[in-house]
XYZ file of C-alpha atoms in Angstrom:
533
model
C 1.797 22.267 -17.768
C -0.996 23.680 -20.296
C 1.478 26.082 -21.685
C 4.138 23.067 -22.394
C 2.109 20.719 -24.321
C 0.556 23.624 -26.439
C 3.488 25.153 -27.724
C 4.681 21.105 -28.245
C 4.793 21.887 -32.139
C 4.406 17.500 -32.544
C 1.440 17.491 -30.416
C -1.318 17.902 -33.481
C -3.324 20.749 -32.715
C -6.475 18.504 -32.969
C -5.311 16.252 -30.002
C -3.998 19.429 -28.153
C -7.261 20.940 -28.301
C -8.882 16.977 -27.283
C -6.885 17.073 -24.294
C -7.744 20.168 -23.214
C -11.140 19.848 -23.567
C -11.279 16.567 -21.435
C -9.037 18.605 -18.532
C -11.960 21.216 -18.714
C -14.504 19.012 -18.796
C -13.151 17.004 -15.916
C -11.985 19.907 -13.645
C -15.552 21.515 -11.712
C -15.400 24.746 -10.609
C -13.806 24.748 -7.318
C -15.691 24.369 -4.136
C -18.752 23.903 -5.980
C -20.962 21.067 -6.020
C -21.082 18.686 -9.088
C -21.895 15.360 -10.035
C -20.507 12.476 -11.972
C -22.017 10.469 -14.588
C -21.077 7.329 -15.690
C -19.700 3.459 -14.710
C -19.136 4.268 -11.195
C -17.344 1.458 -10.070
C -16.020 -0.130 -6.465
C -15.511 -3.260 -4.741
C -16.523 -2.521 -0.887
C -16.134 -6.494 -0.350
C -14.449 -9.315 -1.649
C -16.395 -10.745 -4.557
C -18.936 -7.795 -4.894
C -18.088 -5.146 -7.364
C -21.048 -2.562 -7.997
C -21.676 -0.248 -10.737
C -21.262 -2.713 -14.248
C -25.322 -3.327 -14.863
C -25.940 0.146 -15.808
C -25.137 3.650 -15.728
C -24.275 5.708 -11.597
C -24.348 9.145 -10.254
C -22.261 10.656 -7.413
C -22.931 13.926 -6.594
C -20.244 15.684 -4.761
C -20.358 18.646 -2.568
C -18.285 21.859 -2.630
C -16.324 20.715 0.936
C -15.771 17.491 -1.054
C -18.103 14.569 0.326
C -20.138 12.607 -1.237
C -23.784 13.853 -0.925
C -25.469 10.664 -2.560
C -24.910 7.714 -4.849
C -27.803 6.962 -7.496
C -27.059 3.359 -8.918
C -30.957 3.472 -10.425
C -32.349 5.925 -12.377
C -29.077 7.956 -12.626
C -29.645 9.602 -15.981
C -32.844 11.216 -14.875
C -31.349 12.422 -11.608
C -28.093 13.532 -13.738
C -31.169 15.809 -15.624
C -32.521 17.315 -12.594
C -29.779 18.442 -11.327
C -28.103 19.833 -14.469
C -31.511 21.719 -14.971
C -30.849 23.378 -11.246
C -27.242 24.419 -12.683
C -25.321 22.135 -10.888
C -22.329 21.146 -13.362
C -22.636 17.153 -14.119
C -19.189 15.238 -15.208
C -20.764 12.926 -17.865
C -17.595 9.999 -18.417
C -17.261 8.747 -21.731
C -18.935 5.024 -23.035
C -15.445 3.432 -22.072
C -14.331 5.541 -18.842
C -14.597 4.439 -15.492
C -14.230 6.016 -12.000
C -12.828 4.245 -9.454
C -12.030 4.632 -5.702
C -8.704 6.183 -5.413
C -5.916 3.250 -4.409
C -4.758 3.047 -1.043
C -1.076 1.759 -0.461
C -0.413 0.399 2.251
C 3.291 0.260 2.463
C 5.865 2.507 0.388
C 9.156 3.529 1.452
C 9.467 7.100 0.018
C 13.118 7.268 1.222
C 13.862 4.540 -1.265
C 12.645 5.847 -4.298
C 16.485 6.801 -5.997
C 17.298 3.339 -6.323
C 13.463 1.956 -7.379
C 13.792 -1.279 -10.158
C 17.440 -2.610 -8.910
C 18.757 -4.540 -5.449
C 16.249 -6.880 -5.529
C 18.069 -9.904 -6.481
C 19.996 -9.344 -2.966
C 18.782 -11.112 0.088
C 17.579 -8.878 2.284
C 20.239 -8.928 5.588
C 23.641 -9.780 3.989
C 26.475 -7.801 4.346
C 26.431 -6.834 0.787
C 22.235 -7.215 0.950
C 19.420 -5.036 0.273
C 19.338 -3.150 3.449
C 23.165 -2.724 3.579
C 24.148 -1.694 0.139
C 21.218 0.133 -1.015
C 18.792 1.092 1.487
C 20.486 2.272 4.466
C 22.721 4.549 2.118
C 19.811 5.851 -0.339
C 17.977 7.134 2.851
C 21.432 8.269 5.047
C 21.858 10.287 1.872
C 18.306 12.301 2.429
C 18.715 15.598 4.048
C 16.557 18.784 4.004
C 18.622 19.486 0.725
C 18.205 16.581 -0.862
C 14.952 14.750 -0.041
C 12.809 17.312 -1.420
C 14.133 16.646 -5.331
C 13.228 12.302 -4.185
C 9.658 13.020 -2.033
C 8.441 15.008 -4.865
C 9.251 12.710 -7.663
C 7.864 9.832 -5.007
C 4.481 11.862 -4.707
C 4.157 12.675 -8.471
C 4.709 9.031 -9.279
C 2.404 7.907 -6.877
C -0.436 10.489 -7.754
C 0.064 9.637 -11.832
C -0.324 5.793 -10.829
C -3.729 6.685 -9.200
C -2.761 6.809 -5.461
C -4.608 8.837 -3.509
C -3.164 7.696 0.020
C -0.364 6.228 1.299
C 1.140 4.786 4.547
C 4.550 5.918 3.972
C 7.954 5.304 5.596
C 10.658 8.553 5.277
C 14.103 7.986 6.698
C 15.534 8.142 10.395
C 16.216 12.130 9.715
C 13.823 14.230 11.358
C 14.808 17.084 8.677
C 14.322 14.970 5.786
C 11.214 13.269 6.802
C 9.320 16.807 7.492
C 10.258 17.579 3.489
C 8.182 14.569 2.331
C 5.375 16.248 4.620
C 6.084 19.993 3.375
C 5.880 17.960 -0.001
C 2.765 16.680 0.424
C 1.088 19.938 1.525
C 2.661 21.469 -1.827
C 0.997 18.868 -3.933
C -2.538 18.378 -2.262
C -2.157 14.837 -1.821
C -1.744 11.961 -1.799
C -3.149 11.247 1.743
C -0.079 10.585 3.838
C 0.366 8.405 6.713
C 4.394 9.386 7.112
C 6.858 8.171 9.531
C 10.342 9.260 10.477
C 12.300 5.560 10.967
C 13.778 4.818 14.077
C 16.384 2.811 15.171
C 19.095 2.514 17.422
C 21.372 -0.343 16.852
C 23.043 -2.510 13.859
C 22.724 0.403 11.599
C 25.524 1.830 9.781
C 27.644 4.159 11.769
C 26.426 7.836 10.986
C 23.320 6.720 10.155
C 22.226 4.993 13.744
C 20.061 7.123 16.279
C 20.706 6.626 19.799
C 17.675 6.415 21.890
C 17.661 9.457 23.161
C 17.731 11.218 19.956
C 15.272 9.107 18.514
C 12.603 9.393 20.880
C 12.608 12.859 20.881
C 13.002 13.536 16.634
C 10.060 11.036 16.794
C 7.763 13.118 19.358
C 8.669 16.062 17.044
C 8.074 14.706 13.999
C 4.703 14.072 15.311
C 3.933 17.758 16.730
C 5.208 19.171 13.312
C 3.027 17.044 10.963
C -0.399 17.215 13.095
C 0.897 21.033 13.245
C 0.680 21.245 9.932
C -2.551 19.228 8.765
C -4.235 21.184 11.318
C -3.024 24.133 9.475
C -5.021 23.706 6.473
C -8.533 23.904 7.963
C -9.712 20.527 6.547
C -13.770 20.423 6.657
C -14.776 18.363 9.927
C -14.812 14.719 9.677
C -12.178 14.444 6.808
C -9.768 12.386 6.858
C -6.357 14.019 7.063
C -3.794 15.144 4.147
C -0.754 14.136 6.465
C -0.708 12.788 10.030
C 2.253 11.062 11.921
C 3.210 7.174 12.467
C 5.578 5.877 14.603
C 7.918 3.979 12.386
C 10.019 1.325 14.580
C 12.406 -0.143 11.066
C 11.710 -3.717 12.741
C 12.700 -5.941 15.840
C 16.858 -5.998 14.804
C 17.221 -2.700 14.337
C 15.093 -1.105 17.517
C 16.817 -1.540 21.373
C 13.780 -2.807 24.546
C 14.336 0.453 25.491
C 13.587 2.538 22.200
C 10.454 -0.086 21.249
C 9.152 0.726 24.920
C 9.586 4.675 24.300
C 7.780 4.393 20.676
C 4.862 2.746 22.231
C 4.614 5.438 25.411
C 4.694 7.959 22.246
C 2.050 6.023 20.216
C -0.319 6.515 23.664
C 0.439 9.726 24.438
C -0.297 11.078 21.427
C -2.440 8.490 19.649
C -0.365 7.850 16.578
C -0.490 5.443 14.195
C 1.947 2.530 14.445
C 3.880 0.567 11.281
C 6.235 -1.968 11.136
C 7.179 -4.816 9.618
C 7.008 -8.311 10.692
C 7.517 -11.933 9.485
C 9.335 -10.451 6.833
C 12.121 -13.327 6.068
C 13.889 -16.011 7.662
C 16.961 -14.036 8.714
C 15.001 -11.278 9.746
C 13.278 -13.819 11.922
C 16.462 -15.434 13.282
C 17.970 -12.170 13.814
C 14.828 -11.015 15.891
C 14.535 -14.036 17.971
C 18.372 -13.758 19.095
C 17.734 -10.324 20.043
C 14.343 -11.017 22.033
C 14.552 -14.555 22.937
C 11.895 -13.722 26.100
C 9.480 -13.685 23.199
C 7.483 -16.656 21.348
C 7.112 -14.398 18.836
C 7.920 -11.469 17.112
C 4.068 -9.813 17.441
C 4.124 -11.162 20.982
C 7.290 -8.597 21.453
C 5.718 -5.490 19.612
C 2.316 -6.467 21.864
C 4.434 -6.018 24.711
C 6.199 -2.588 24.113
C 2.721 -1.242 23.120
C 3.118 -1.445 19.916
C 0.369 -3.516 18.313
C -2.627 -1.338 18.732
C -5.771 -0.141 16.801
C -4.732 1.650 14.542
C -1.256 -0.023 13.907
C -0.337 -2.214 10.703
C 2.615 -4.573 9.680
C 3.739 -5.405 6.824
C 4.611 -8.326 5.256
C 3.746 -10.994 8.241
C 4.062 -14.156 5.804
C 6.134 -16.582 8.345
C 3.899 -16.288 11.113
C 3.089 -18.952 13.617
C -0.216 -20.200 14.790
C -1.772 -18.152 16.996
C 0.283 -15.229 15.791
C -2.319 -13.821 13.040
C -4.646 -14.036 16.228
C -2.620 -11.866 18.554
C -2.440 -9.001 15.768
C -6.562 -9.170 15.292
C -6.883 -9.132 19.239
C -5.221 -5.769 19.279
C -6.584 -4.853 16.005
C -3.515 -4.841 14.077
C -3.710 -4.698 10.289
C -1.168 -6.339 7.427
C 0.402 -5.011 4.457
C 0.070 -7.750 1.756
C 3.485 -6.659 -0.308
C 3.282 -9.561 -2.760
C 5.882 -7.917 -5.257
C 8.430 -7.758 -2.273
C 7.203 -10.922 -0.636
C 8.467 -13.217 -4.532
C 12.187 -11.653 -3.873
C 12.405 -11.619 0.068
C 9.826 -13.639 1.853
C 9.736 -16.663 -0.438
C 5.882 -17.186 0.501
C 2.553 -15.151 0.075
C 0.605 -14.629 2.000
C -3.092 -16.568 2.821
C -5.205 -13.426 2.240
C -8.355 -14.593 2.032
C -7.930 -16.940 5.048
C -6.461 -13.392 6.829
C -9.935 -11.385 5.608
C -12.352 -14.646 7.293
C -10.422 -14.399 10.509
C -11.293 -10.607 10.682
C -7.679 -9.464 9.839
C -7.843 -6.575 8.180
C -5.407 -6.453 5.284
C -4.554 -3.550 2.575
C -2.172 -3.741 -0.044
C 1.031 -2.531 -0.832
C 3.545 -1.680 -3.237
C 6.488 -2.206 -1.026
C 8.719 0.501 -3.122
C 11.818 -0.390 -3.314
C 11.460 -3.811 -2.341
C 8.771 -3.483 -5.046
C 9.826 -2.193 -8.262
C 7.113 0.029 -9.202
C 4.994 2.298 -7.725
C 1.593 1.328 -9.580
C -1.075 -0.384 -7.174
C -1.917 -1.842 -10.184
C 1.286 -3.685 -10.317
C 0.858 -5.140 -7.262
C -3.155 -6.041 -7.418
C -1.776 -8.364 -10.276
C 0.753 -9.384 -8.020
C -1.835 -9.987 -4.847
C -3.962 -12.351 -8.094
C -0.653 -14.386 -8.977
C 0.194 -14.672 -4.828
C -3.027 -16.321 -4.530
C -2.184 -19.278 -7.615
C 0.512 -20.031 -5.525
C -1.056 -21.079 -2.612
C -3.393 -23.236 -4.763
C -0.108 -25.306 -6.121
C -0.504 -29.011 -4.612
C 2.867 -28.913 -2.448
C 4.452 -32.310 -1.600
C 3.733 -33.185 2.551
C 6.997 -31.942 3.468
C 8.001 -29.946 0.834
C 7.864 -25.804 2.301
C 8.512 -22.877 0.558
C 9.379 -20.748 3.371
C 11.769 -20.736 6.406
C 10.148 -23.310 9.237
C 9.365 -27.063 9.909
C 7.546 -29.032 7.164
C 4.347 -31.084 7.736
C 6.627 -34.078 8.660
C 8.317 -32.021 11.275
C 11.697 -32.667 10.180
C 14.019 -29.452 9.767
C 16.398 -29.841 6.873
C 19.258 -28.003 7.296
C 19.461 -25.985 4.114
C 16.216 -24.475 5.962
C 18.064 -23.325 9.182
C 17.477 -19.486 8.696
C 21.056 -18.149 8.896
C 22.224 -15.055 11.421
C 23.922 -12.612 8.929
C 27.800 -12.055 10.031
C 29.084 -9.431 11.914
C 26.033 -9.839 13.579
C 24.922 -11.256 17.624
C 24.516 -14.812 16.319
C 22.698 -17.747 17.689
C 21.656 -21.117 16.829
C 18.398 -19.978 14.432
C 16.731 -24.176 14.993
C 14.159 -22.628 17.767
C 13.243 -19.569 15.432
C 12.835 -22.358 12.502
C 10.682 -24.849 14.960
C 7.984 -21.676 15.515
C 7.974 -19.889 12.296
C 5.886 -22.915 10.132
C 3.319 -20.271 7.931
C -0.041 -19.708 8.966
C -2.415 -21.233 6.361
C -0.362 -22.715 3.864
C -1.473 -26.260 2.989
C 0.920 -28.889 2.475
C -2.113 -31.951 2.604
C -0.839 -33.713 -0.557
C -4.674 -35.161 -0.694
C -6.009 -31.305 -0.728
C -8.157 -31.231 -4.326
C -7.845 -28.478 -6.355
C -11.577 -26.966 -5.418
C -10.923 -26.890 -1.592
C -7.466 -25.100 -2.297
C -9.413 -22.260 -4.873
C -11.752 -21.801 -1.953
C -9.256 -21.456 0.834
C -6.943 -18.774 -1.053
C -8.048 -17.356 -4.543
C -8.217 -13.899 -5.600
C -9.720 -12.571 -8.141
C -8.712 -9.379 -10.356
C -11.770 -7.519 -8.931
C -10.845 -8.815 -5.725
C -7.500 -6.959 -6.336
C -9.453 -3.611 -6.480
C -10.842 -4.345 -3.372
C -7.520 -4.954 -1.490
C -6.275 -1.816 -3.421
C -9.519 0.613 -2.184
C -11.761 -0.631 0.388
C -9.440 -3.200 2.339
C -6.604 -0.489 2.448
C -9.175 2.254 4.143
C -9.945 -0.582 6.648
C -6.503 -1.407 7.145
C -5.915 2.317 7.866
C -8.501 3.291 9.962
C -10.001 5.165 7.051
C -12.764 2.753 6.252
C -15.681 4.927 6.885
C -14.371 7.938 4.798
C -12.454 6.064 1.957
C -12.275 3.646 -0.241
C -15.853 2.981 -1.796
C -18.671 5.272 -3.534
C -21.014 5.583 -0.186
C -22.783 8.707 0.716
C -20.825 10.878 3.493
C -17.545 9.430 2.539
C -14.621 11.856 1.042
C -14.596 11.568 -3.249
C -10.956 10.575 -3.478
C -10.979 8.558 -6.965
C -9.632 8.148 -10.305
C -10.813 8.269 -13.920
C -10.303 5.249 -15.995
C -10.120 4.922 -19.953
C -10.065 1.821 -21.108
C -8.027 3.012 -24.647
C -5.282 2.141 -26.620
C -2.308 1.384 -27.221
C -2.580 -0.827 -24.162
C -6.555 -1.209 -24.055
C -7.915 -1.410 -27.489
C -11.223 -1.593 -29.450
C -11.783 -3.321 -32.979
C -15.003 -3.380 -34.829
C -17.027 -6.343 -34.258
C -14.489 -6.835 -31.697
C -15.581 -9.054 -28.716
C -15.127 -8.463 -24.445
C -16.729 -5.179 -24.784
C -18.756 -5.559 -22.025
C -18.450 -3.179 -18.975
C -17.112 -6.009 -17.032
C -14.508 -7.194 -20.039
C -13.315 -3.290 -20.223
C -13.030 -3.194 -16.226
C -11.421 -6.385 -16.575
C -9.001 -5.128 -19.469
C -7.475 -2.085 -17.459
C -7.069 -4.579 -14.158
C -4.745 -6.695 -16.214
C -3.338 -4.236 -18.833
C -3.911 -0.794 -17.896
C -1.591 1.564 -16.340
C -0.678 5.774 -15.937
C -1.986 6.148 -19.351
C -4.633 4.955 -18.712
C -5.474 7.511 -15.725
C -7.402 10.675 -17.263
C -7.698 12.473 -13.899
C -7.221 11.890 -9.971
C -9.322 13.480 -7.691
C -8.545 14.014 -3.722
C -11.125 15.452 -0.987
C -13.408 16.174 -4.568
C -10.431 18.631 -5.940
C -9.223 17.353 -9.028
């Protein structure tokens, strides 16, 4: 708070009095309108970024939209207005704003064990799921969650999120405090759903059906309930809205994936998920729904895969399978942090984007280990190198058959024990990655084309691709007149951005390209959701 760092007797009174007059300086008076001044920078496509040639102007209004963009001739129109009294925010020689990041997949619920577990698989008996998620989130209650969703949303919000597509626990009670959270903070933007699942789930943490069908169509009433109750202007996109939240395919009964998707019709919900994941995930699935040729071909069935929906993950899939999601206009989750421990494989994002998949980005927390978008756009960047390394014909780095058809056995995707087990060779014979090249003869230019990514092309997936991916895409995400002004003020400063005299990269483009790689919370001078800072 203001009055804790001023009576801070080592902050020097000259930085104290800095500080505060950047807060003021940022902060317009509320519901007025105002403008901002400055390198105004997005990235509404992959390999455009606009704003670097010369100085913007946004001008917000009071309700929080943006009333224009000026990319030309933005200092006079800055003038004009400033001479009709309107207040204009004028960003400093080495400040950017940016669209505020969208993730596309965080686990809220997970957030007391963030940085550790990782190094597990993710199915074992002693694996990720069973020694540290299920009991982190069987722990959350209305007394405790508050104390985790709060300290989820605060570290979200510092690390320049400004919505999320979040996943509570299976407790209806502690999945409405990450909502009565939300509403408490002002943001970020939540997409929030209460887990369910019905089967091979700890004892005392398992739903039946019943139980979770109905907690589910509550949890929904309760959170439109309350977005409705806060009288957003028309046309905005909500603060917090329901998604039904099946875990994934092992832990969800015919009968409980067939009620979610009656619920996702019935009251038009959002759907998430998450799919392709890893190879015992996959052979665990396939025992379970062997009717299926695929895992999307299942969540198709129980109406599941719908516009809006979005899965995460989705790096094993077969051909044809990356088509099924766009036919029912699906959306993935690239979680490339995650995807290095668990998945073993990245996934082909450009190749996704070409086919008309729409794909967002996300941080995966705690699979991931931070919450910082940033984090994982220089995870989505690295992903991409990967897919450019000239692979052996034969040689795979994921679960599946190889390009000489042969299945090793060390590549048979085991059934964890205690487990319904079943020979996993037919999962393995349809799981072969969609994209991946393993043409020995591939030259490094074709393989650069097919799956590069550039930093820049990060900010994308982190702003404009996640609005797609959410259904937000015509009110988030870029700098466009009539969208909302959810963004974030860069400063590219030290210690971790710094400037020398007759130093070189001090371009725009070298400073934008300086926080991509280097910057982080410090770095963030103010967030700003629905234009309220």
């Amino acid at each position: 708070s203001v009055d804790d760092v001023g009576s801070d007797l080592s902050v020097p009174r000259c930085l104290w009095t800095c500080w505060l007059a950047t807060q003021m300086a940022l902060s317009p008076p509320a519901g007025t309108t105002y403008a901002v001044l400055g390198h105004i920078v997005d990235a509404p496509q992959l390999d455009v970024v606009r704003g670097l040639d010369e100085p913007s102007l946004v001008v917000v209004s009071g309700s929080g939209e943006i009333e224009s963009v000026h990319r030309a001739g933005a200092a006079d129109a800055a003038a004009s207005l400033e001479a009709s009294g309107v207040t204009v925010i004028r960003l400093g020689q080495r400040d950017f704003l940016v669209p505020g990041f969208i993730d596309c997949h965080v686990h809220a619920s997970q957030w007391a064990y963030m940085g550790t577990g990782i190094d597990r698989p993710l199915m074992a008996d002693d694996g990720f799921l069973a020694k540290y998620a299920f009991p982190a989130e069987s722990a959350l209650n209305a007394q405790t969650a508050g104390e985790v969703y709060r300290a989820a949303i605060d570290d979200m919000l510092r690390n320049g999120t400004t919505t999320a597509l979040v996943w509570g626990s299976a407790r209806l009670d502690a999945s409405e405090e990450y909502v009565k959270a939300v509403v408490e903070r002002g943001g970020p933007r939540s997409l929030i759903g209460k887990v369910s699942m019905d089967r091979h789930c700890p004892e005392g943490y398992v739903e039946t059906t019943a139980q979770s069908l109905a907690d589910t169509e509550a949890f929904v009433l309760r959170t439109k309930a309350a977005n409705d109750a806060l009288g957003l202007p028309a046309g905005s996109p909500p603060l917090v809205a329901p998604a039904i939240t099946p875990r994934f395919l092992p832990t969800c009964t015919a009968e409980l994936l067939r009620g979610l998707g009656a619920l996702a019709e019935k009251h038009d919900c959002f759907v998430q998920s998450h799919l392709s994941e890893s190879c015992d995930e996959l052979a665990f699935s396939s025992s379970l729904f062997p009717g299926f040729r695929s895992d999307a071909a299942a969540f198709a069935a129980f109406g599941l895969l719908r516009r809006p929906s979005l899965m995460a993950h989705c790096v094993h899939l077969q051909p044809g399978e990356a088509e099924l999601l766009l036919q029912h206009g699906c959306a993935m989750a690239h979680c490339p942090t995650s995807n290095f421990f668990f998945a073993k494989e990245a996934l082909p994002v450009r190749q996704m984007l070409q086919l008309g998949v729409k794909v967002g980005l996300g941080t995966d927390v705690a699979g991931g280990y931070s919450p910082a978008m940033l984090v994982s756009l220089r995870h989505a960047v690295l992903a991409s190198k990967t897919l450019q390394f000239r692979r052996a014909k034969g040689c795979v780095f994921q679960c599946g058959v190889g390009a000489a058809g042969a299945l090793s056995p060390q590549r048979e995707c085991p059934v964890p024990s205690g487990q319904p087990s079943k020979r996993a060779r037919a999962t393995a014979a349809r799981t072969e990655g969609f994209g991946v090249d393993f043409d020995a003869a591939a030259d490094e230019a074709t393989l650069r084309d097919r799956h590069n990514l550039s930093h820049t092309d990060g900010l994308h997936l982190a702003t404009q691709a996640g609005a797609d991916a959410l259904g937000f895409g015509g009110s988030l995400g870029s700098f466009d007149a009539g969208k909302r002004f959810d963004a974030v003020v860069w400063a590219a400063e030290g210690p971790n951005v710094r400037c020398y005299r007759g130093g070189v990269a001090e371009e725009p483009s070298d400073l934008l390209h300086k926080l991509l790689t280097n910057g982080d919370d410090r770095n963030i001078k103010a967030v700003y959701i629905g234009g309220r800072r």
